[in-house]
Tab-separated table of C-alpha atoms in Angstrom:
chain	number	residue	atom	x	y	z
A	1	MET	CA	17.038	1.010	19.692
A	2	PRO	CA	14.950	3.965	20.742
A	3	PRO	CA	15.631	7.240	19.529
A	4	PRO	CA	17.957	9.407	21.915
A	5	THR	CA	16.499	10.525	25.305
A	6	ALA	CA	16.497	13.971	27.261
A	7	THR	CA	16.871	14.642	30.499
A	8	THR	CA	15.557	17.517	32.709
A	9	ASN	CA	17.184	18.552	35.747
A	10	GLY	CA	18.204	15.307	36.584
A	11	ALA	CA	14.859	13.640	36.432
A	12	ASN	CA	13.842	10.421	34.837
A	13	PRO	CA	14.985	10.185	31.263
A	14	THR	CA	12.021	11.245	28.647
A	15	PRO	CA	11.793	10.326	24.793
A	16	SER	CA	13.176	13.429	23.238
A	17	THR	CA	11.173	14.337	19.950
A	18	ILE	CA	13.454	14.533	16.733
A	19	PRO	CA	11.904	16.614	13.688
A	20	LEU	CA	12.858	14.637	10.523
A	21	SER	CA	15.162	16.948	8.503
A	22	ASN	CA	16.939	16.399	5.170
A	23	ALA	CA	20.048	16.111	7.252
A	24	LEU	CA	18.837	13.362	9.324
A	25	MET	CA	16.698	11.408	6.331
A	26	THR	CA	20.354	11.575	4.751
A	27	LYS	CA	22.125	10.011	7.466
A	28	LEU	CA	19.922	6.785	8.075
A	29	LYS	CA	22.225	3.591	8.157
A	30	PRO	CA	21.238	-0.097	8.648
A	31	ALA	CA	21.218	-0.562	12.285
A	32	LYS	CA	20.063	-4.098	12.512
A	33	ILE	CA	20.107	-6.700	9.964
A	34	PHE	CA	18.335	-9.849	10.771
A	35	LYS	CA	19.533	-12.285	8.145
A	36	GLY	CA	17.381	-15.211	9.469
A	37	ALA	CA	14.022	-13.394	9.122
A	38	VAL	CA	12.970	-15.508	6.248
A	39	GLU	CA	13.439	-19.270	6.069
A	40	PRO	CA	15.809	-20.572	2.903
A	41	THR	CA	14.135	-22.133	0.117
A	42	PRO	CA	13.990	-25.646	0.402
A	43	PRO	CA	16.003	-28.013	-2.356
A	44	PRO	CA	13.609	-28.998	-5.093
A	45	THR	CA	12.242	-32.436	-4.914
A	46	PRO	CA	11.760	-34.624	-7.986
A	47	GLY	CA	8.735	-33.952	-9.924
A	48	SER	CA	8.447	-30.276	-8.067
A	49	SER	CA	7.506	-27.179	-10.111
A	50	SER	CA	9.858	-24.936	-8.131
A	51	ARG	CA	10.751	-22.071	-10.163
A	52	PRO	CA	14.980	-22.386	-10.704
A	53	ASN	CA	15.604	-18.706	-11.060
A	54	ALA	CA	13.402	-17.583	-8.265
A	55	GLY	CA	15.845	-16.690	-5.869
A	56	PRO	CA	15.843	-16.656	-2.297
A	57	ARG	CA	12.313	-16.396	-0.454
A	58	HIS	CA	11.215	-12.723	0.503
A	59	ILE	CA	9.439	-11.101	3.252
A	60	THR	CA	6.308	-9.846	1.373
A	61	ALA	CA	4.616	-7.280	3.988
A	62	ILE	CA	5.413	-5.552	7.214
A	63	THR	CA	3.224	-3.814	9.623
A	64	PHE	CA	3.534	-1.610	13.003
A	65	ASP	CA	1.156	-1.520	15.581
A	66	ASP	CA	0.156	2.190	16.796
A	67	ARG	CA	2.785	3.107	19.187
A	68	GLY	CA	5.264	1.651	16.845
A	69	ASP	CA	6.557	-0.443	19.447
A	70	GLN	CA	6.371	-3.383	17.343
A	71	VAL	CA	6.682	-4.749	13.677
A	72	LEU	CA	5.471	-7.774	12.271
A	73	THR	CA	6.665	-9.515	9.034
A	74	ALA	CA	4.840	-12.067	6.686
A	75	ALA	CA	7.077	-13.512	4.195
A	76	GLU	CA	7.069	-16.694	1.492
A	77	ASP	CA	8.025	-19.340	4.035
A	78	GLU	CA	4.595	-18.922	5.336
A	79	THR	CA	5.560	-17.154	8.824
A	80	PHE	CA	4.887	-14.477	10.869
A	81	ARG	CA	7.965	-12.928	12.818
A	82	LEU	CA	6.974	-10.227	15.449
A	83	TYR	CA	10.147	-8.354	16.251
A	84	SER	CA	10.692	-5.186	19.147
A	85	CYS	CA	11.333	-1.922	17.572
A	86	LYS	CA	13.161	-0.590	21.262
A	87	THR	CA	15.475	-3.756	21.578
A	88	GLY	CA	15.931	-5.185	18.341
A	89	LYS	CA	15.432	-8.616	19.414
A	90	LYS	CA	12.255	-10.985	18.845
A	91	SER	CA	9.996	-9.843	21.210
A	92	TYR	CA	6.577	-10.567	22.631
A	93	ARG	CA	7.729	-13.383	25.273
A	94	HIS	CA	8.752	-16.808	23.747
A	95	LEU	CA	6.806	-16.540	20.384
A	96	LYS	CA	9.294	-15.726	17.870
A	97	THR	CA	7.812	-17.323	14.718
A	98	LEU	CA	4.412	-18.013	14.252
A	99	TYR	CA	3.204	-20.385	11.544
A	100	SER	CA	0.648	-20.158	8.962
A	101	LYS	CA	1.456	-23.348	6.582
A	102	LYS	CA	-1.880	-24.655	5.942
A	103	TYR	CA	-3.384	-21.161	4.755
A	104	GLY	CA	-0.403	-19.314	3.958
A	105	VAL	CA	-0.091	-15.621	5.029
A	106	ASP	CA	-0.260	-12.119	3.437
A	107	LEU	CA	-0.887	-8.660	4.129
A	108	PRO	CA	-0.687	-8.199	7.845
A	109	ARG	CA	-2.340	-5.326	9.444
A	110	PHE	CA	-2.452	-4.818	13.317
A	111	THR	CA	-5.531	-4.102	14.460
A	112	HIS	CA	-5.766	-1.249	17.493
A	113	LYS	CA	-4.816	-3.653	19.525
A	114	ASN	CA	-0.984	-4.818	19.548
A	115	THR	CA	-1.932	-8.506	20.009
A	116	THR	CA	-4.151	-8.882	17.212
A	117	VAL	CA	-3.945	-8.563	13.416
A	118	VAL	CA	-5.956	-9.351	10.301
A	119	HIS	CA	-4.554	-11.135	7.129
A	120	ALA	CA	-4.794	-12.596	3.661
A	121	SER	CA	-4.783	-16.135	2.933
A	122	THR	CA	-2.345	-17.405	-0.210
A	123	LYS	CA	-3.721	-20.837	-0.077
A	124	GLU	CA	-6.584	-23.192	0.943
A	125	ASP	CA	-9.257	-19.975	0.185
A	126	ASP	CA	-9.459	-16.402	-0.140
A	127	THR	CA	-10.910	-15.888	3.727
A	128	ILE	CA	-9.320	-12.892	5.472
A	129	ARG	CA	-8.591	-14.146	9.065
A	130	TYR	CA	-8.348	-12.345	12.355
A	131	HIS	CA	-5.528	-13.421	14.114
A	132	SER	CA	-4.069	-13.244	17.930
A	133	LEU	CA	-0.378	-13.283	18.507
A	134	HIS	CA	-0.816	-13.636	22.163
A	135	ASP	CA	-1.979	-17.359	21.857
A	136	ASN	CA	-1.491	-18.180	18.098
A	137	LYS	CA	-5.169	-18.723	17.516
A	138	TYR	CA	-7.741	-17.504	14.831
A	139	LEU	CA	-10.487	-15.222	16.810
A	140	GLN	CA	-12.693	-14.804	13.530
A	141	TYR	CA	-12.947	-15.625	9.632
A	142	PHE	CA	-14.014	-13.104	6.988
A	143	LYS	CA	-15.301	-15.127	4.157
A	144	GLY	CA	-16.819	-13.622	1.103
A	145	HIS	CA	-13.690	-13.228	-1.527
A	146	LYS	CA	-13.796	-15.242	-4.502
A	147	GLN	CA	-10.488	-14.704	-5.380
A	148	ARG	CA	-7.079	-13.918	-3.538
A	149	VAL	CA	-7.030	-10.459	-1.618
A	150	VAL	CA	-4.475	-8.202	-2.782
A	151	SER	CA	-5.134	-4.865	-0.560
A	152	LEU	CA	-5.957	-4.914	2.843
A	153	GLU	CA	-6.148	-1.719	5.336
A	154	VAL	CA	-7.647	-1.179	8.874
A	155	SER	CA	-9.281	2.035	9.628
A	156	PRO	CA	-7.331	4.630	11.549
A	157	VAL	CA	-10.180	5.371	14.059
A	158	ASP	CA	-12.426	1.821	14.393
A	159	ASP	CA	-12.672	-1.720	14.116
A	160	GLY	CA	-13.426	-1.465	10.440
A	161	PHE	CA	-11.048	-2.645	7.608
A	162	ILE	CA	-11.282	-2.807	4.056
A	163	SER	CA	-10.122	-5.180	1.375
A	164	GLY	CA	-9.518	-5.581	-2.498
A	165	SER	CA	-9.524	-8.710	-4.330
A	166	MET	CA	-8.760	-10.146	-7.767
A	167	ASP	CA	-12.303	-11.259	-7.851
A	168	LYS	CA	-12.848	-7.652	-8.584
A	169	THR	CA	-14.669	-6.814	-5.326
A	170	VAL	CA	-14.156	-4.085	-2.137
A	171	ARG	CA	-15.452	-5.440	0.883
A	172	LEU	CA	-15.919	-3.522	3.808
A	173	TRP	CA	-15.770	-5.218	7.303
A	174	ASP	CA	-16.011	-4.820	10.893
A	175	LEU	CA	-14.005	-7.019	13.068
A	176	ARG	CA	-16.998	-7.668	15.449
A	177	VAL	CA	-19.027	-8.834	12.857
A	178	PRO	CA	-18.269	-12.073	10.401
A	179	ALA	CA	-20.461	-11.138	7.458
A	180	CYS	CA	-19.503	-8.141	5.061
A	181	ARG	CA	-21.090	-5.229	5.557
A	182	GLY	CA	-20.495	-3.557	2.281
A	183	LEU	CA	-19.594	-4.692	-1.351
A	184	LEU	CA	-18.626	-2.512	-4.463
A	185	SER	CA	-18.534	-4.709	-7.618
A	186	LEU	CA	-15.531	-2.947	-9.923
A	187	PRO	CA	-14.420	-3.491	-13.564
A	188	ALA	CA	-10.741	-4.747	-12.428
A	189	PRO	CA	-8.923	-5.609	-9.249
A	190	PRO	CA	-8.812	-3.225	-7.148
A	191	VAL	CA	-6.287	-1.636	-4.572
A	192	VAL	CA	-7.954	0.486	-1.441
A	193	ALA	CA	-6.831	2.971	1.328
A	194	TYR	CA	-8.343	4.993	4.301
A	195	ASP	CA	-7.719	8.554	4.530
A	196	THR	CA	-6.472	9.570	8.017
A	197	SER	CA	-10.050	10.205	9.288
A	198	GLY	CA	-11.521	6.957	8.741
A	199	ILE	CA	-14.723	8.762	6.829
A	200	VAL	CA	-13.230	8.412	3.353
A	201	PHE	CA	-11.669	5.249	1.527
A	202	ALA	CA	-9.973	5.591	-2.269
A	203	VAL	CA	-10.275	2.707	-4.711
A	204	ALA	CA	-7.440	2.490	-7.550
A	205	VAL	CA	-8.730	0.607	-10.829
A	206	ASN	CA	-6.052	-0.014	-12.951
A	207	GLN	CA	-7.089	-0.582	-16.659
A	208	TYR	CA	-9.122	2.583	-16.412
A	209	SER	CA	-6.394	4.390	-14.735
A	210	ARG	CA	-8.958	5.629	-12.361
A	211	ILE	CA	-8.715	6.498	-8.567
A	212	LEU	CA	-12.117	6.740	-7.132
A	213	LEU	CA	-12.867	8.395	-3.713
A	214	TYR	CA	-16.072	7.428	-1.444
A	215	ASP	CA	-17.684	8.587	1.642
A	216	GLN	CA	-17.461	5.632	3.883
A	217	ALA	CA	-21.144	6.280	5.201
A	218	ASN	CA	-22.382	6.489	1.330
A	219	TYR	CA	-20.354	3.381	-0.012
A	220	ASP	CA	-23.603	2.443	-1.752
A	221	LYS	CA	-23.754	5.317	-3.953
A	222	ALA	CA	-21.436	7.157	-6.551
A	223	PRO	CA	-17.803	8.317	-5.670
A	224	PHE	CA	-17.888	12.053	-4.844
A	225	LEU	CA	-14.204	12.172	-6.580
A	226	THR	CA	-13.264	10.380	-9.576
A	227	ILE	CA	-9.640	11.248	-10.641
A	228	THR	CA	-7.438	10.176	-13.505
A	229	LEU	CA	-4.016	9.196	-13.511
A	230	GLU	CA	-2.615	10.413	-16.715
A	231	ASP	CA	1.053	11.437	-16.893
A	232	PRO	CA	1.968	13.200	-19.983
A	233	THR	CA	5.601	12.719	-19.451
A	234	LEU	CA	5.288	9.014	-20.439
A	235	ALA	CA	4.525	9.926	-24.080
A	236	LEU	CA	8.105	11.196	-24.094
A	237	VAL	CA	9.822	7.507	-23.443
A	238	SER	CA	7.539	5.813	-25.863
A	239	TYR	CA	4.488	5.982	-27.966
A	240	PRO	CA	1.948	4.987	-26.867
A	241	PRO	CA	2.940	5.380	-23.622
A	242	ARG	CA	3.340	2.301	-21.167
A	243	PRO	CA	0.305	2.334	-18.931
A	244	ILE	CA	0.530	2.956	-15.087
A	245	TYR	CA	0.071	0.304	-13.182
A	246	MET	CA	-0.707	1.252	-9.380
A	247	THR	CA	-0.147	-1.052	-6.340
A	248	SER	CA	-0.777	0.772	-3.478
A	249	LEU	CA	-2.656	4.137	-2.328
A	250	ALA	CA	-1.699	6.233	1.149
A	251	PHE	CA	-3.329	9.625	2.254
A	252	SER	CA	-0.991	12.243	3.769
A	253	SER	CA	-1.275	12.806	7.291
A	254	ASN	CA	-3.018	16.209	6.448
A	255	GLY	CA	-5.457	14.714	4.075
A	256	LYS	CA	-4.522	16.753	1.285
A	257	TYR	CA	-2.728	14.373	-0.899
A	258	ILE	CA	-2.695	10.612	-2.025
A	259	LEU	CA	0.647	8.666	-2.560
A	260	VAL	CA	0.198	6.631	-5.540
A	261	GLY	CA	2.811	3.467	-5.540
A	262	CYS	CA	3.418	2.145	-8.916
A	263	ALA	CA	4.984	-1.313	-9.991
A	264	GLY	CA	7.049	0.901	-12.434
A	265	ASP	CA	10.218	3.021	-12.020
A	266	ALA	CA	8.364	6.017	-10.857
A	267	HIS	CA	5.701	6.918	-8.048
A	268	TYR	CA	3.177	9.760	-8.244
A	269	ILE	CA	1.309	12.383	-5.343
A	270	ILE	CA	-1.652	13.476	-6.421
A	271	ASP	CA	-3.974	16.430	-4.728
A	272	ALA	CA	-6.918	14.523	-2.762
A	273	PHE	CA	-9.208	17.559	-2.987
A	274	GLU	CA	-9.502	18.020	-6.855
A	275	GLY	CA	-7.440	15.362	-8.527
A	276	HIS	CA	-4.467	17.172	-9.786
A	277	LEU	CA	-1.003	15.322	-10.680
A	278	LEU	CA	1.502	17.063	-8.660
A	279	ALA	CA	4.447	15.028	-8.344
A	280	LYS	CA	6.240	12.244	-10.193
A	281	LEU	CA	8.643	10.797	-7.776
A	282	GLU	CA	11.752	9.448	-10.218
A	283	GLY	CA	15.059	7.828	-9.653
A	284	ARG	CA	14.469	4.481	-8.798
A	285	THR	CA	13.998	0.920	-10.077
A	286	GLY	CA	10.520	-0.716	-10.395
A	287	LEU	CA	9.539	-4.112	-8.613
A	288	GLU	CA	7.654	-5.425	-11.711
A	289	ARG	CA	10.892	-8.060	-11.801
A	290	ARG	CA	12.061	-10.125	-9.426
A	291	ARG	CA	15.722	-10.037	-10.332
A	292	MET	CA	17.660	-7.394	-11.967
A	293	ASP	CA	18.567	-9.802	-14.979
A	294	THR	CA	15.232	-10.874	-15.759
A	295	PRO	CA	13.831	-9.105	-18.842
A	296	GLN	CA	10.801	-6.475	-18.412
A	297	SER	CA	7.445	-7.698	-19.726
A	298	ILE	CA	5.635	-5.724	-22.648
A	299	ASP	CA	2.541	-5.179	-20.425
A	300	PRO	CA	2.788	-3.869	-16.869
A	301	VAL	CA	2.165	-6.069	-14.373
A	302	LYS	CA	2.041	-5.683	-10.282
A	303	GLY	CA	5.246	-7.967	-9.563
A	304	ASN	CA	6.350	-7.420	-6.099
A	305	SER	CA	5.245	-4.023	-5.846
A	306	GLY	CA	2.331	-3.023	-3.292
A	307	GLU	CA	4.523	-2.593	-0.010
A	308	GLU	CA	7.763	-0.686	-0.802
A	309	VAL	CA	6.609	2.965	-0.769
A	310	SER	CA	5.057	4.983	1.982
A	311	TRP	CA	5.201	8.704	3.634
A	312	THR	CA	7.172	9.403	6.840
A	313	PRO	CA	4.601	10.433	9.760
A	314	ASP	CA	4.867	13.519	9.056
A	315	SER	CA	4.165	13.445	5.271
A	316	LYS	CA	7.337	15.822	4.577
A	317	TYR	CA	9.196	12.779	2.846
A	318	VAL	CA	8.562	9.793	1.085
A	319	VAL	CA	10.803	6.440	1.044
A	320	SER	CA	10.411	3.665	-1.489
A	321	GLY	CA	12.379	0.627	-2.227
A	322	SER	CA	13.895	-0.602	-5.337
A	323	LEU	CA	14.885	-3.680	-7.145
A	324	ASP	CA	18.569	-2.867	-6.869
A	325	GLY	CA	18.129	-2.543	-3.134
A	326	ARG	CA	18.586	1.047	-2.518
A	327	ILE	CA	15.990	2.928	-0.616
A	328	ALA	CA	15.011	6.087	-2.049
A	329	VAL	CA	14.002	9.466	0.026
A	330	TRP	CA	12.403	12.320	-1.815
A	331	ASP	CA	11.568	15.698	-0.062
A	332	VAL	CA	8.186	16.570	-0.963
A	333	GLN	CA	7.451	19.598	1.249
A	334	SER	CA	7.486	21.903	-1.405
A	335	LEU	CA	4.519	20.472	-3.882
A	336	PRO	CA	2.926	22.635	-6.283
A	337	THR	CA	-0.487	24.080	-5.611
A	338	ARG	CA	-2.948	23.583	-8.341
A	339	SER	CA	-6.606	24.430	-8.493
A	340	GLY	CA	-9.754	24.788	-10.694
A	341	THR	CA	-10.424	22.663	-13.604
A	342	VAL	CA	-7.954	19.551	-14.065
A	343	ASP	CA	-6.136	19.307	-16.975
A	344	LEU	CA	-4.531	16.156	-17.805
A	345	LYS	CA	-1.851	17.697	-20.456
A	346	VAL	CA	-0.272	19.508	-17.439
A	347	PRO	CA	2.987	17.766	-16.574
A	348	PRO	CA	3.831	16.767	-12.892
A	349	LEU	CA	6.868	18.268	-11.133
A	350	ARG	CA	9.665	15.571	-11.451
A	351	LEU	CA	11.463	14.893	-8.236
A	352	GLN	CA	14.700	13.205	-7.876
A	353	PRO	CA	15.550	11.701	-4.829
A	354	LEU	CA	17.288	13.731	-1.754
A	355	ALA	CA	19.021	10.424	-1.256
A	356	ASN	CA	19.418	6.918	-2.459
A	357	LEU	CA	20.206	5.030	0.571
A	358	ASP	CA	22.768	1.555	0.243
A	359	GLY	CA	23.127	-1.117	2.568
A	360	HIS	CA	19.991	-3.521	1.525
A	361	PRO	CA	21.052	-6.456	0.089
A	362	GLY	CA	18.670	-7.813	-2.714
A	363	PRO	CA	15.248	-6.416	-3.830
A	364	SER	CA	13.981	-4.046	-1.285
A	365	ARG	CA	9.908	-5.134	-1.466
A	366	CYS	CA	8.837	-3.554	1.634
A	367	VAL	CA	9.548	-0.134	3.166
A	368	ARG	CA	7.826	1.505	6.162
A	369	PHE	CA	8.820	4.447	8.418
A	370	ASN	CA	7.898	3.620	12.300
A	371	PRO	CA	4.738	5.909	13.089
A	372	ARG	CA	6.475	7.045	16.392
A	373	LEU	CA	10.207	6.613	16.229
A	374	ALA	CA	12.690	7.811	14.374
A	375	MET	CA	13.380	4.641	12.667
A	376	MET	CA	12.621	3.132	9.013
A	377	VAL	CA	12.411	-0.740	8.561
A	378	THR	CA	12.885	-2.446	5.030
A	379	ALA	CA	12.552	-6.028	3.999
A	380	GLY	CA	13.317	-8.394	1.327
A	381	ALA	CA	15.447	-11.691	1.744
A	382	GLU	CA	16.474	-10.029	4.990
A	383	LEU	CA	15.024	-7.619	7.623
A	384	THR	CA	16.771	-4.175	8.164
A	385	PHE	CA	16.109	-1.603	10.834
A	386	TRP	CA	17.556	1.961	9.969
A	387	LEU	CA	18.361	4.714	12.139
A	388	PRO	CA	19.895	8.183	11.830
A	389	ASP	CA	23.361	7.869	12.304
A	390	GLN	CA	24.627	10.488	15.309
A	391	SER	CA	27.771	10.893	14.879
A	392	ALA	CA	28.650	14.484	13.782
A	393	ASP	CA	29.992	14.775	10.865
A	394	ASN	CA	33.950	16.669	11.069
A	395	GLU	CA	32.778	19.173	8.791
A	396	GLU	CA	29.740	19.966	11.059
A	397	VAL	CA	31.811	20.096	13.762
A	398	ALA	CA	33.711	22.554	12.523
A	399	LYS	CA	30.924	24.816	11.249
A	400	GLU	CA	29.647	24.898	14.995
A	401	LEU	CA	32.690	25.736	16.347
A	402	LEU	CA	33.201	28.879	13.892
A	403	ARG	CA	29.641	29.937	14.855
A	404	LYS	CA	30.811	29.807	18.452
A	405	ARG	CA	33.757	32.148	17.809
């Protein structure tokens, strides 16, 4: 379902531009729920090692094409599913579901063509695969990683992409060449992200609480900025404070901020130019566990975290999933301004959600806002399309009538 259209002088309808506002973000409602978005878990066979308390299978990642017309899901049932964001029906002719049973599928990312994706493998080997959705064929194999790929991002401006693996390396690639064109060795498994210009990429290293910023043209040199992520407010909860486990990075659309997604109960926003910790986004339950009734581990772990938090396209809001299925929305338009030497003892601005949206059954593992349309997509055991509720509240109607008097 597209955003509302506006007509001018009886001409053909043209899409209207809807600015995101607090009122609109709090009115997001589930407009379409796809209950069959993941195949159910098959019954255990004798001698199998299935986990009895794992619960239903989940969608593990979602990706939009550049125009926001289509969304692709990857799930634990080893399938891709392609959906149209304009009709709410499975799109792309008769290709409803694409299987990757041999290699598994995770972290799908649309290239700049809406018919091709790159994705990580979960079985057989750790090759990254370039997949055509048009005829369900592999176009290229990108070999090099020795362990599972846990972070994958496509350049916003060209055919480059970057990957991070459990083998503690970052690799830079080009869709046109199967060989890796750059390699970084790190002390721990990394998380990667491009800035909006495609010139800079960031690498998060968990055990050292560092975020390294590299110039892509000089990746073989030292990072031009090293950011330390330390939250002094954690010492108020426990001592020693529980370590932060970073699972995703995302630059704001203006390049000024980095959203640091974490497995715990909070996410962070950092100044991308100097590294000041600006805000702590609270008021959600992290995805370290798969179920609410599972006890939390002593040491932080990635769990199901990594795809559950993102900016809106204008970077005015941040949306995030939660273990209890609710979707938290934070207004981040009034972040503090800091400059000069970074002081790790200065606490961040602690932000509570503008809204906690109900309506998603089970953990909300994936949350993404459409890059072009006023819609949000969330996923877990089901797939949900969210649209702003256009029906006016009685109170708003009354206020409008009073203004016209």
